[in-house]
Short mmCIF file of C-alpha atoms in Angstrom, two decimals:
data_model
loop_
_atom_site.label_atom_id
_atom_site.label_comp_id
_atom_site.label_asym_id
_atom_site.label_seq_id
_atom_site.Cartn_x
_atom_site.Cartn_y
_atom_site.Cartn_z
CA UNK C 1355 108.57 130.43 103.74
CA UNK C 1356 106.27 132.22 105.92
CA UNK C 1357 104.08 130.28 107.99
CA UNK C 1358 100.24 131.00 107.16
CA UNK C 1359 98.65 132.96 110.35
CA UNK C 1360 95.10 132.41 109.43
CA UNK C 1361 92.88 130.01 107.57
CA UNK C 1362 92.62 132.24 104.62
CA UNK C 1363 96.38 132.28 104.17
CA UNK C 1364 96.25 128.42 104.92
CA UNK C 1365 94.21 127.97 101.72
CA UNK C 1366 96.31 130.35 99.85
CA UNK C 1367 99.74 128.80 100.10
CA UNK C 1368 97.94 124.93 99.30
CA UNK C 1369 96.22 126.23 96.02
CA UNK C 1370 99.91 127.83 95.19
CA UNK C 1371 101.22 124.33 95.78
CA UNK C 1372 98.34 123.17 93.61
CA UNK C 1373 98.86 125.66 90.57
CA UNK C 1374 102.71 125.53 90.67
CA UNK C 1375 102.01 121.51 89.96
CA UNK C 1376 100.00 122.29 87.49
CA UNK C 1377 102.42 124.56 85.82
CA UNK C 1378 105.35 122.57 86.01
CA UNK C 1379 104.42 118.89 85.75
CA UNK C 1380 103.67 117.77 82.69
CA UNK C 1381 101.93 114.59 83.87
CA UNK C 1382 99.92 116.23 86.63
CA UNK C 1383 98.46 117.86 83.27
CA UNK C 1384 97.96 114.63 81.80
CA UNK C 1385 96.27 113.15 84.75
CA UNK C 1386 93.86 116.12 85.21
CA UNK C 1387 92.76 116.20 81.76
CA UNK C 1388 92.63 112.15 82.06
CA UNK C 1389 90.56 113.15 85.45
CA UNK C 1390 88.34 115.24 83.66
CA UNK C 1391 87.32 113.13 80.56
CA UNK C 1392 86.92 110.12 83.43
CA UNK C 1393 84.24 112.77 84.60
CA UNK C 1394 82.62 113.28 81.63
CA UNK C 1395 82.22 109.74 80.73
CA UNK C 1396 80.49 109.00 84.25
CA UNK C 1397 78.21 111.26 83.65
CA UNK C 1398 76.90 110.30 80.51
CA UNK C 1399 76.97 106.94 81.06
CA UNK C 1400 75.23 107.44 84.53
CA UNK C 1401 77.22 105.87 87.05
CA UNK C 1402 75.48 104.76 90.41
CA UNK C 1403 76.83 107.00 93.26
CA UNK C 1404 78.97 104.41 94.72
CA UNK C 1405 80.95 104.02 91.62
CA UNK C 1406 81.29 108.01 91.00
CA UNK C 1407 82.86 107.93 94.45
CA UNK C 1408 85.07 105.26 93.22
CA UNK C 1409 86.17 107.00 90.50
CA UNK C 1410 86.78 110.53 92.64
CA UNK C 1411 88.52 108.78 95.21
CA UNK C 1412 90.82 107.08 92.30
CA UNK C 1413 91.10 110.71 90.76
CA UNK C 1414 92.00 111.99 94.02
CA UNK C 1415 94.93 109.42 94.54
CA UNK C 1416 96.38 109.72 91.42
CA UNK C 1417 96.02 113.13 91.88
CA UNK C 1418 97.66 113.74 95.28
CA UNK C 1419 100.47 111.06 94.47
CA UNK C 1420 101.86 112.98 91.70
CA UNK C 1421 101.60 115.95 93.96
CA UNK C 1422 103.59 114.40 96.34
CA UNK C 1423 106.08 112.85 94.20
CA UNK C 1424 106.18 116.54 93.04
CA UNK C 1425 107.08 117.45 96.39
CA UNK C 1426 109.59 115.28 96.64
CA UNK C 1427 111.42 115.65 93.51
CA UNK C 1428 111.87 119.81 94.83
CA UNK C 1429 113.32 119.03 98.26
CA UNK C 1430 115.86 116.79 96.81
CA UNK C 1431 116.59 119.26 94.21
CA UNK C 1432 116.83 121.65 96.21
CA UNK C 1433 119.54 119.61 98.47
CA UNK C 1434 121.84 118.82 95.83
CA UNK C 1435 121.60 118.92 91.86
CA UNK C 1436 124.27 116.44 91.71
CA UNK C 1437 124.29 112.46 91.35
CA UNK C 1438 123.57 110.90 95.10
CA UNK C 1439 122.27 107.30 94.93
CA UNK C 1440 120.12 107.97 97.86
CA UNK C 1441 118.44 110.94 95.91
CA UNK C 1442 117.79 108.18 93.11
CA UNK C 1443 116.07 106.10 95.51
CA UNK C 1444 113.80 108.76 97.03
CA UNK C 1445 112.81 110.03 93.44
CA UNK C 1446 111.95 106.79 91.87
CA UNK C 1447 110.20 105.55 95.28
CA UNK C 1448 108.00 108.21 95.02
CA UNK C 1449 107.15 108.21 91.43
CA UNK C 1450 106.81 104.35 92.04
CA UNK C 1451 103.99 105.45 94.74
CA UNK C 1452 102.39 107.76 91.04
CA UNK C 1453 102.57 104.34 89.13
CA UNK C 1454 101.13 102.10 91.90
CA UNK C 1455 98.30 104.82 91.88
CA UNK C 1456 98.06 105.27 88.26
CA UNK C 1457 97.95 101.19 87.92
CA UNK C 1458 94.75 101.20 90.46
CA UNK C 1459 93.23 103.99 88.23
CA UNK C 1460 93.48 101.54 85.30
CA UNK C 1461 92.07 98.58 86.74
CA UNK C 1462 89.02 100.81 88.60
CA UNK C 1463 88.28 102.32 85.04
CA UNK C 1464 88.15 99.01 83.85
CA UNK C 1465 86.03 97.83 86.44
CA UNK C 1466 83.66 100.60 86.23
CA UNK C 1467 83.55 101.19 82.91
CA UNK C 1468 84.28 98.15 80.70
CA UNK C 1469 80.67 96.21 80.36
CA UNK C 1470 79.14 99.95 79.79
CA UNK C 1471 81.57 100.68 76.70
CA UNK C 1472 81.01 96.95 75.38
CA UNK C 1473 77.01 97.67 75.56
CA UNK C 1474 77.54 101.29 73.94
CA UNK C 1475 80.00 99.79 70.92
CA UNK C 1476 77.14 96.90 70.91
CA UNK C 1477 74.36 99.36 70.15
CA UNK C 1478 75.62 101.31 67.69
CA UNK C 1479 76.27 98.39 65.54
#
């Protein structure tokens, strides 16, 4: 891998990390389209600014983890395609650090968005 000489090409190789996740991680899909309803609903049900930078930074976290686990999972590919038990336990630590995150997710969304949904559901009734 060439190493990037200016900003420009700094930016270049991170949003090929970024769209090569996207392409080939079928729960960084999952997440993002999770992210982007999560959007949508704080929007509409006008969230105070400190909770819509709860919810980014939760995005963000879930986001990145799953990046990183992403990360991971190549290098140790990449170092051997066969069984290693210490292989094992670098893949499932890191998509233990995507669960921890996508836990934290949960319980924010409930947090933030539970007693809105309960007085939505109420009104229509």
């Amino acid at each position: 891998m060439k190493k990037a000489r200016t900003l420009s090409e700094s930016f270049y190789y991170a949003i090929s990390g970024i769209l090569y996740a996207f392409r080939t991680q079928r729960n960084i899909k999952i997440h993002f389209a999770t992210a982007l309803l999560v959007i949508l609903m704080s929007y509409l049900l006008k969230l105070s600014t400190l909770e819509i930078l709860t919810v980014f930074m939760t995005i963000t976290i879930v986001l990145v983890t799953e990046m990183i686990n992403t990360a991971i999972e190549t290098v140790v590919d990449m170092y051997t395609q066969e069984y290693h038990p210490l292989a094992a336990v670098a893949k499932n630590v890191a998509a233990g650090a995507v669960l921890i995150s996508a836990i934290n997710a949960i319980v924010v969304g409930y947090i933030v968005f539970y007693k809105r949904i309960l007085m939505l559901l109420s009104l229509s009734k």
